[in-house]
Tab-separated table of C-alpha atoms in Angstrom:
chain	number	residue	atom	x	y	z
S	100	MET	CA	0.000	0.000	0.000
S	101	ARG	CA	0.962	3.587	-0.496
S	102	HIS	CA	-0.952	6.840	-0.546
S	103	PHE	CA	-1.657	7.995	-4.098
S	104	GLY	CA	-0.589	4.536	-5.269
S	105	HIS	CA	-3.783	4.404	-7.337
S	106	ILE	CA	-2.552	7.120	-9.689
S	107	SER	CA	0.033	6.481	-12.393
S	108	PRO	CA	3.767	6.659	-11.580
S	109	THR	CA	4.158	9.383	-14.207
S	110	VAL	CA	1.559	11.590	-12.555
S	111	ARG	CA	3.036	10.915	-9.118
S	112	LYS	CA	6.466	11.961	-10.368
S	113	ASP	CA	5.029	15.264	-11.565
S	114	LEU	CA	3.242	15.898	-8.263
S	115	PHE	CA	5.778	14.869	-5.645
S	116	HIS	CA	9.172	16.160	-4.605
S	117	GLN	CA	9.286	13.075	-2.346
S	118	GLU	CA	6.785	10.321	-3.083
S	119	PRO	CA	4.858	8.528	-0.308
S	120	VAL	CA	6.542	5.343	0.893
S	121	GLU	CA	5.037	1.905	0.566
S	122	PHE	CA	3.857	0.221	3.756
S	123	THR	CA	2.170	-2.999	4.831
S	124	ALA	CA	0.148	-4.198	7.800
S	125	GLY	CA	3.477	-5.335	9.248
S	126	SER	CA	5.076	-1.882	9.128
S	127	PRO	CA	5.966	-0.190	12.442
S	128	ALA	CA	2.944	1.026	14.408
S	129	ARG	CA	4.232	4.595	14.283
S	130	THR	CA	4.127	4.482	10.476
S	131	LEU	CA	0.703	2.833	10.314
S	132	ALA	CA	-0.837	5.282	12.776
S	133	ALA	CA	0.318	8.215	10.670
S	134	ALA	CA	-0.694	6.494	7.410
S	135	LEU	CA	-4.341	5.714	8.327
S	136	GLY	CA	-5.492	8.809	6.468
S	137	ALA	CA	-9.190	8.869	5.659
S	138	THR	CA	-10.537	5.788	7.437
S	139	LEU	CA	-13.698	4.842	5.564
S	140	TYR	CA	-16.510	3.264	7.589
S	141	SER	CA	-18.951	0.795	6.056
S	142	PRO	CA	-21.790	-1.218	7.638
S	143	ALA	CA	-20.797	-4.869	7.981
S	144	THR	CA	-24.161	-5.885	6.548
S	145	ARG	CA	-23.440	-4.727	2.992
S	146	PRO	CA	-24.073	-7.734	0.699
S	147	HIS	CA	-21.185	-6.928	-1.658
S	148	LEU	CA	-18.713	-5.793	0.974
S	149	ALA	CA	-15.729	-7.604	-0.558
S	150	ALA	CA	-16.337	-5.892	-3.889
S	151	ASP	CA	-16.769	-2.563	-2.086
S	152	VAL	CA	-13.425	-3.010	-0.339
S	153	ALA	CA	-11.643	-3.793	-3.607
S	154	LYS	CA	-13.294	-0.826	-5.315
S	155	GLN	CA	-12.267	1.607	-2.592
S	156	ALA	CA	-8.715	0.248	-2.540
S	157	GLY	CA	-8.580	1.084	-6.242
S	158	ARG	CA	-9.591	4.643	-5.413
S	159	GLY	CA	-6.873	5.249	-2.857
S	160	VAL	CA	-8.448	4.111	0.427
S	161	VAL	CA	-5.822	2.575	2.721
S	162	SER	CA	-7.898	1.959	5.869
S	163	MET	CA	-11.483	0.826	6.369
S	164	VAL	CA	-13.702	-0.022	9.320
S	165	LEU	CA	-16.405	-2.642	8.856
S	166	CYS	CA	-18.988	-1.712	11.443
S	167	LEU	CA	-21.118	-3.943	13.654
S	168	GLU	CA	-22.020	-1.128	16.029
S	169	ASP	CA	-24.057	2.063	15.547
S	170	SER	CA	-24.295	1.840	11.753
S	171	ILE	CA	-26.565	-1.224	11.979
S	172	SER	CA	-29.608	-2.047	14.092
S	173	ASP	CA	-29.580	-4.434	17.042
S	174	ALA	CA	-31.523	-6.990	14.997
S	175	GLU	CA	-28.838	-6.996	12.272
S	176	VAL	CA	-25.831	-7.880	14.424
S	177	ALA	CA	-25.929	-11.674	13.996
S	178	GLY	CA	-26.439	-11.331	10.243
S	179	GLY	CA	-23.667	-8.749	10.087
S	180	GLU	CA	-21.232	-11.124	11.770
S	181	GLU	CA	-22.129	-13.917	9.341
S	182	ASN	CA	-21.741	-11.560	6.420
S	183	LEU	CA	-18.318	-10.443	7.666
S	184	VAL	CA	-17.091	-14.031	7.726
S	185	ARG	CA	-18.305	-14.629	4.153
S	186	GLN	CA	-16.888	-11.356	2.850
S	187	PHE	CA	-13.482	-11.822	4.485
S	188	ALA	CA	-13.265	-15.252	2.869
S	189	GLU	CA	-13.991	-13.654	-0.496
S	190	ILE	CA	-11.426	-10.899	0.072
S	191	ASP	CA	-8.834	-13.506	0.980
S	192	ALA	CA	-9.689	-15.760	-1.968
S	193	ASN	CA	-9.341	-12.892	-4.432
S	194	ALA	CA	-5.758	-12.354	-3.224
S	195	ALA	CA	-6.054	-8.692	-4.186
S	196	GLU	CA	-4.419	-5.918	-2.197
S	197	ALA	CA	-6.832	-4.663	0.420
S	198	PRO	CA	-6.730	-1.675	2.748
S	199	LEU	CA	-6.007	-2.069	6.442
S	200	LEU	CA	-9.273	-3.622	7.625
S	201	PHE	CA	-10.686	-3.134	11.113
S	202	VAL	CA	-13.929	-4.430	12.606
S	203	ARG	CA	-15.920	-2.179	14.903
S	204	VAL	CA	-17.525	-4.391	17.530
S	205	ARG	CA	-20.137	-3.776	20.206
S	206	GLU	CA	-18.925	-5.975	23.051
S	207	PRO	CA	-15.564	-7.526	24.030
S	208	GLU	CA	-16.839	-11.087	23.595
S	209	GLN	CA	-17.279	-10.503	19.865
S	210	ILE	CA	-13.561	-9.999	19.317
S	211	PRO	CA	-12.154	-13.528	19.885
S	212	ASP	CA	-15.359	-15.036	18.476
S	213	ILE	CA	-14.986	-13.170	15.175
S	214	VAL	CA	-11.315	-14.135	14.913
S	215	ARG	CA	-12.201	-17.785	15.483
S	216	ARG	CA	-14.938	-17.684	12.840
S	217	LEU	CA	-12.745	-15.965	10.259
S	218	GLY	CA	-10.364	-18.908	10.094
S	219	GLY	CA	-7.568	-18.450	7.598
S	220	SER	CA	-8.970	-15.184	6.244
S	221	VAL	CA	-8.080	-13.553	9.569
S	222	ARG	CA	-4.760	-12.678	7.904
S	223	ARG	CA	-6.677	-9.844	6.215
S	224	LEU	CA	-7.758	-8.336	9.542
S	225	ALA	CA	-5.640	-5.516	10.989
S	226	GLY	CA	-7.574	-5.098	14.222
S	227	PHE	CA	-10.623	-3.783	16.011
S	228	VAL	CA	-12.318	-0.473	16.734
S	229	LEU	CA	-13.501	-0.297	20.333
S	230	PRO	CA	-16.573	1.905	20.864
S	231	LYS	CA	-17.548	4.005	23.879
S	232	PHE	CA	-14.140	3.459	25.403
S	233	THR	CA	-13.734	4.136	29.124
S	234	GLU	CA	-11.234	2.888	31.676
S	235	SER	CA	-13.439	-0.016	32.820
S	236	ARG	CA	-14.765	-0.977	29.369
S	237	GLY	CA	-11.337	-0.459	27.859
S	238	VAL	CA	-9.619	-3.082	29.981
S	239	ALA	CA	-12.239	-5.664	28.985
S	240	PHE	CA	-11.930	-4.750	25.300
S	241	LEU	CA	-8.133	-4.782	25.242
S	242	ASP	CA	-7.960	-8.065	27.140
S	243	ALA	CA	-10.341	-9.493	24.537
S	244	VAL	CA	-7.931	-8.388	21.792
S	245	GLY	CA	-5.240	-10.315	23.652
S	246	ARG	CA	-7.406	-13.446	23.680
S	247	ALA	CA	-8.090	-12.965	19.979
S	248	GLU	CA	-4.348	-12.908	19.329
S	249	GLU	CA	-4.060	-16.310	20.995
S	250	VAL	CA	-6.925	-17.645	18.872
S	251	GLY	CA	-5.652	-16.147	15.621
S	252	GLY	CA	-1.963	-16.719	16.227
S	253	ARG	CA	-1.059	-13.170	15.256
S	254	PRO	CA	-1.166	-9.625	16.679
S	255	PHE	CA	-4.065	-7.208	16.192
S	256	TYR	CA	-4.267	-3.476	16.686
S	257	ALA	CA	-6.956	-1.676	18.634
S	258	MET	CA	-8.413	1.766	17.973
S	259	PRO	CA	-10.465	2.996	20.938
S	260	VAL	CA	-13.236	5.498	20.234
S	261	LEU	CA	-13.549	8.312	22.773
S	262	GLU	CA	-17.221	9.281	22.761
S	263	THR	CA	-18.822	8.820	26.192
S	264	PRO	CA	-20.655	11.536	28.180
S	265	ASP	CA	-18.151	11.418	31.043
S	266	LEU	CA	-15.582	12.872	28.638
S	267	LEU	CA	-17.967	15.653	27.711
S	268	HIS	CA	-19.231	16.597	31.171
S	269	LEU	CA	-16.894	19.029	32.848
S	270	GLU	CA	-17.168	17.515	36.348
S	271	THR	CA	-16.059	14.039	35.170
S	272	ARG	CA	-13.761	14.848	32.241
S	273	ALA	CA	-10.431	15.029	34.058
S	274	GLU	CA	-10.863	11.668	35.782
S	275	ALA	CA	-12.268	10.045	32.632
S	276	LEU	CA	-9.235	11.182	30.637
S	277	ALA	CA	-6.867	10.068	33.382
S	278	GLY	CA	-8.502	6.631	33.413
S	279	ILE	CA	-8.308	6.282	29.641
S	280	SER	CA	-4.673	7.348	29.773
S	281	ARG	CA	-3.889	4.690	32.372
S	282	THR	CA	-5.592	2.033	30.274
S	283	VAL	CA	-4.101	2.803	26.875
S	284	ASN	CA	-0.630	3.201	28.369
S	285	SER	CA	-0.937	-0.240	29.984
S	286	TYR	CA	-1.694	-1.735	26.552
S	287	ARG	CA	0.434	0.623	24.464
S	288	GLU	CA	1.708	-2.072	22.087
S	289	ARG	CA	-1.882	-2.824	20.996
S	290	VAL	CA	-3.253	0.701	20.644
S	291	LEU	CA	-2.656	2.042	17.142
S	292	ALA	CA	-4.612	5.301	17.374
S	293	LEU	CA	-7.422	6.970	19.297
S	294	ARG	CA	-10.568	8.058	17.466
S	295	LEU	CA	-13.011	10.821	18.438
S	296	GLY	CA	-16.777	10.214	18.405
S	297	VAL	CA	-17.938	13.793	17.964
S	298	THR	CA	-21.439	12.766	16.844
S	299	ASP	CA	-21.972	11.152	20.259
S	300	PHE	CA	-20.586	14.244	21.980
S	301	CYS	CA	-23.127	16.406	20.169
S	302	SER	CA	-25.892	13.935	20.947
S	303	ALA	CA	-25.374	14.380	24.689
S	304	TYR	CA	-26.595	17.962	24.337
S	305	GLY	CA	-29.035	17.507	21.459
S	306	LEU	CA	-26.695	19.302	19.044
S	307	ARG	CA	-25.844	18.753	15.400
S	308	ARG	CA	-23.480	20.949	13.435
S	309	THR	CA	-24.595	22.157	10.022
S	310	PRO	CA	-22.480	21.769	6.866
S	311	ASP	CA	-21.454	25.402	7.270
S	312	MET	CA	-19.779	24.677	10.606
S	313	THR	CA	-16.840	22.562	11.690
S	314	ALA	CA	-16.514	20.621	14.924
S	315	TYR	CA	-14.384	23.501	16.202
S	316	ASP	CA	-17.297	25.936	15.844
S	317	VAL	CA	-19.248	23.890	18.409
S	318	GLN	CA	-17.470	25.143	21.485
S	319	ILE	CA	-18.422	22.332	23.834
S	320	VAL	CA	-16.973	19.835	21.338
S	321	ALA	CA	-13.881	21.934	20.655
S	322	GLY	CA	-13.151	21.953	24.387
S	323	VAL	CA	-13.224	18.160	24.577
S	324	ILE	CA	-10.953	17.807	21.535
S	325	ALA	CA	-8.465	20.195	23.112
S	326	ASP	CA	-8.443	18.261	26.380
S	327	VAL	CA	-8.069	14.874	24.646
S	328	VAL	CA	-5.046	16.178	22.732
S	329	ASN	CA	-3.684	17.769	25.901
S	330	VAL	CA	-3.717	14.518	27.860
S	331	LEU	CA	-3.333	11.819	25.206
S	332	SER	CA	-1.364	13.249	22.272
S	333	ARG	CA	1.655	14.951	23.782
S	334	ALA	CA	4.834	15.185	21.730
S	335	ASP	CA	7.086	13.972	24.558
S	336	GLY	CA	6.947	10.318	23.553
S	337	THR	CA	3.926	9.463	25.709
S	338	GLY	CA	1.287	10.549	23.212
S	339	PHE	CA	-0.878	8.633	20.750
S	340	THR	CA	-2.125	9.549	17.306
S	341	VAL	CA	-5.618	11.033	17.654
S	342	THR	CA	-7.706	11.081	14.485
S	343	GLY	CA	-10.137	13.768	13.345
S	344	PRO	CA	-13.923	13.571	13.760
S	345	VAL	CA	-16.341	12.400	11.101
S	346	TRP	CA	-17.742	14.823	8.527
S	347	GLU	CA	-21.426	13.935	8.236
S	348	TYR	CA	-22.440	15.680	5.015
S	349	PHE	CA	-22.212	14.562	1.418
S	350	ARG	CA	-25.233	15.996	-0.392
S	351	SER	CA	-26.133	19.514	-1.326
S	352	GLN	CA	-28.403	21.374	1.078
S	353	GLN	CA	-29.619	24.942	1.285
S	354	ARG	CA	-26.874	27.157	2.666
S	355	LEU	CA	-27.134	29.763	5.384
S	356	PHE	CA	-23.602	31.091	4.945
S	357	LYS	CA	-21.247	31.930	2.110
S	358	PRO	CA	-19.054	29.093	0.768
S	359	GLN	CA	-15.802	28.844	2.699
S	360	LEU	CA	-13.664	27.705	-0.227
S	361	ARG	CA	-11.666	30.645	-1.602
S	362	ARG	CA	-11.554	31.145	-5.360
S	363	SER	CA	-7.837	31.916	-5.565
S	364	PRO	CA	-6.503	28.312	-5.527
S	365	PHE	CA	-8.965	27.443	-8.318
S	366	LEU	CA	-8.269	30.253	-10.811
S	367	GLU	CA	-6.564	28.077	-13.414
S	368	GLU	CA	-8.576	27.251	-16.484
S	369	GLY	CA	-11.011	24.403	-15.935
S	370	VAL	CA	-10.495	24.206	-12.166
S	371	GLU	CA	-13.368	26.488	-11.158
S	372	GLU	CA	-15.696	23.573	-11.936
S	373	LEU	CA	-13.926	21.545	-9.249
S	374	ARG	CA	-14.530	24.310	-6.713
S	375	THR	CA	-18.217	24.387	-7.659
S	376	ALA	CA	-18.504	20.606	-7.301
S	377	LEU	CA	-16.864	20.688	-3.881
S	378	ILE	CA	-19.236	23.407	-2.690
S	379	GLU	CA	-22.296	21.611	-4.066
S	380	HIS	CA	-21.337	18.485	-2.125
S	381	ASP	CA	-20.684	20.421	1.123
S	382	LEU	CA	-16.988	19.595	0.961
S	383	ASP	CA	-15.735	23.139	1.458
S	384	GLY	CA	-16.610	22.784	5.140
S	385	LEU	CA	-14.779	19.450	5.200
S	386	LEU	CA	-11.631	21.044	3.779
S	387	ARG	CA	-11.692	23.712	6.453
S	388	GLU	CA	-12.205	21.113	9.183
S	389	ILE	CA	-9.263	19.035	7.917
S	390	GLU	CA	-7.012	22.070	8.209
S	391	LEU	CA	-8.309	22.746	11.725
S	392	ASP	CA	-7.800	19.082	12.656
S	393	ARG	CA	-4.106	19.325	11.855
S	394	ALA	CA	-3.749	22.723	13.519
S	395	ASN	CA	-5.204	21.174	16.685
S	396	GLY	CA	-2.942	18.121	16.718
S	397	LEU	CA	-5.120	15.524	14.951
S	398	LEU	CA	-4.020	13.334	12.052
S	399	GLY	CA	-6.284	11.304	9.766
S	400	LYS	CA	-10.067	11.404	9.786
S	401	THR	CA	-13.118	9.195	10.173
S	402	CYS	CA	-15.084	9.184	6.898
S	403	ILE	CA	-18.522	7.842	6.049
S	404	HIS	CA	-18.525	8.616	2.316
S	405	PRO	CA	-15.942	7.811	-0.388
S	406	ALA	CA	-16.114	11.409	-1.643
S	407	HIS	CA	-14.345	12.518	1.536
S	408	VAL	CA	-11.252	10.356	1.078
S	409	THR	CA	-9.342	12.261	-1.595
S	410	PRO	CA	-9.760	15.684	0.087
S	411	VAL	CA	-8.398	14.259	3.350
S	412	HIS	CA	-5.388	12.759	1.597
S	413	ALA	CA	-4.715	15.789	-0.598
S	414	LEU	CA	-4.573	18.041	2.446
S	415	SER	CA	-2.370	15.550	4.312
S	416	VAL	CA	0.475	15.853	1.805
S	417	VAL	CA	3.327	17.949	3.175
S	418	SER	CA	3.937	21.138	1.219
S	419	HIS	CA	7.407	21.859	-0.106
S	420	GLU	CA	7.603	24.838	2.256
S	421	GLU	CA	6.724	22.752	5.327
S	422	PHE	CA	9.286	20.148	4.298
S	423	SER	CA	11.967	22.772	3.801
S	424	ASP	CA	11.313	24.238	7.256
S	425	ALA	CA	11.308	20.807	8.924
S	426	GLN	CA	14.582	19.836	7.230
S	427	ASP	CA	16.268	23.041	8.363
S	428	ILE	CA	15.101	22.599	11.965
S	429	LEU	CA	16.294	18.982	12.132
S	430	ARG	CA	19.750	19.474	10.630
S	431	PRO	CA	22.369	17.901	12.937
S	432	GLU	CA	24.291	21.137	13.174
S	433	ARG	CA	21.174	22.767	14.666
S	434	GLY	CA	21.235	20.450	17.679
S	435	GLY	CA	22.278	23.253	19.987
S	436	GLY	CA	19.224	25.328	19.163
S	437	GLY	CA	19.001	28.813	17.768
S	438	VAL	CA	16.802	30.790	15.415
S	439	MET	CA	16.991	31.168	11.639
S	440	ARG	CA	15.038	32.706	8.827
S	441	SER	CA	13.217	30.095	6.758
S	442	ALA	CA	14.432	29.213	3.286
S	443	TYR	CA	11.203	30.756	2.009
S	444	THR	CA	12.205	33.958	3.862
S	445	ASN	CA	8.701	34.405	5.303
S	446	LYS	CA	8.966	33.116	8.870
S	447	MET	CA	11.189	32.377	11.853
S	448	ASN	CA	12.238	28.807	12.526
S	449	GLU	CA	13.267	28.352	16.168
S	450	VAL	CA	15.017	25.018	16.511
S	451	LYS	CA	14.094	23.821	19.996
S	452	PRO	CA	10.423	24.917	20.166
S	453	HIS	CA	9.712	23.791	16.585
S	454	ARG	CA	11.540	20.460	16.764
S	455	ALA	CA	8.508	18.332	17.742
S	456	TRP	CA	6.503	19.923	14.924
S	457	ALA	CA	9.325	19.178	12.483
S	458	GLU	CA	9.515	15.525	13.560
S	459	ARG	CA	5.759	15.088	13.094
S	460	THR	CA	5.963	16.815	9.727
S	461	MET	CA	8.704	14.460	8.536
S	462	LEU	CA	6.629	11.433	9.569
S	463	ARG	CA	3.677	12.820	7.600
S	464	ALA	CA	6.047	13.463	4.685
S	465	GLU	CA	7.121	9.827	4.793
S	466	VAL	CA	3.616	8.401	4.455
S	467	PHE	CA	1.832	11.115	2.421
S	468	GLY	CA	4.751	12.502	0.460
S	469	VAL	CA	6.033	16.003	-0.193
S	470	ALA	CA	4.528	18.080	-2.973
S	471	ARG	CA	6.722	19.750	-5.556
S	472	GLU	CA	7.288	23.434	-4.973
S	473	GLU	CA	4.746	24.498	-7.578
S	474	VAL	CA	2.142	21.853	-6.671
S	475	GLY	CA	-0.800	22.773	-4.435
S	476	PHE	CA	-3.661	20.833	-2.900
S	477	VAL	CA	-5.883	21.532	-5.922
S	478	ASP	CA	-3.418	19.642	-8.132
S	479	LEU	CA	-3.362	16.728	-5.696
S	480	LEU	CA	-7.130	16.789	-5.350
S	481	THR	CA	-7.652	16.832	-9.111
S	482	ALA	CA	-5.207	13.964	-9.680
S	483	GLY	CA	-6.856	11.838	-7.016
S	484	LEU	CA	-10.386	12.493	-8.263
S	485	GLN	CA	-9.642	11.767	-11.916
S	486	VAL	CA	-8.744	8.104	-11.372
């Protein structure tokens, strides 16, 4: 697998100063956590799930979650499990390259049971998504992943979802975060990334953001995101990758506010139509939220529609300017610190305070690549959408 691996090598060469690296399910966890990108969710009940997975892999998806939880009704769970077993067998029989595949379960007991039922096709399973994760539920879930490893004879990753009311409520948030931190640190080798369930956060107060607003415009949600990053995603070696919240919209609706997507990046001939299409599908708000995700310390994003994947990946590519700054900051001769003017002569690079940012930027550059100096996100977006 590699990001933008679905486009031709010739096009990639024109787009990238440094192309994204290839990776596999066996790559280091640090690489996989950064490479998750747009993680596409799909109900486990879909009758042609194996074909869907192959189709999305051909469109650049590198991680998917097959969901047995909130995306299906209680009455569909048993059928969803049976369907998963059939579809994994088909995926395995086709021997085609598949994305990193995770199963979102409801209860811990499902985890070893699903692994047992998958049989040989379990080799296609990367791990499990653990919903409504708290300290007490988390221990049970992560122990169940351990039992599944014994059944399957191989390791599995876990991605806890942080979405419970005790994280949202001010009087319980600090202890809830401390408990989650204790749990995930005790099972660090199994935890690939932490995911945010912003829809559940909004539900606790009867809220729903419109397509004109990002998660960061809903202040009660923005506060939780900030605290999760504060406790669980520190750059001192103790932190985890935390992924961005889901963007719920994919069809045109009547707008209350002006489009947020500036015209200037789209002024080249024939590109204005792309801007119009993005606005009509409510993706201008998504683009803004992706930028705010990264500014607030999140990497990757939960997605519920294939149209969201390419924008997430296009905006995850490291710009040539970012790469240049990160390289300068990390030069061995800068180990003693100091301040310098950037190679682009438009900012100050201070070695010690900016070092953690530079290290994260270089990891993102490894998995998403570095754009050529003249290449912008519109070029990357267009290339990804034209496949």
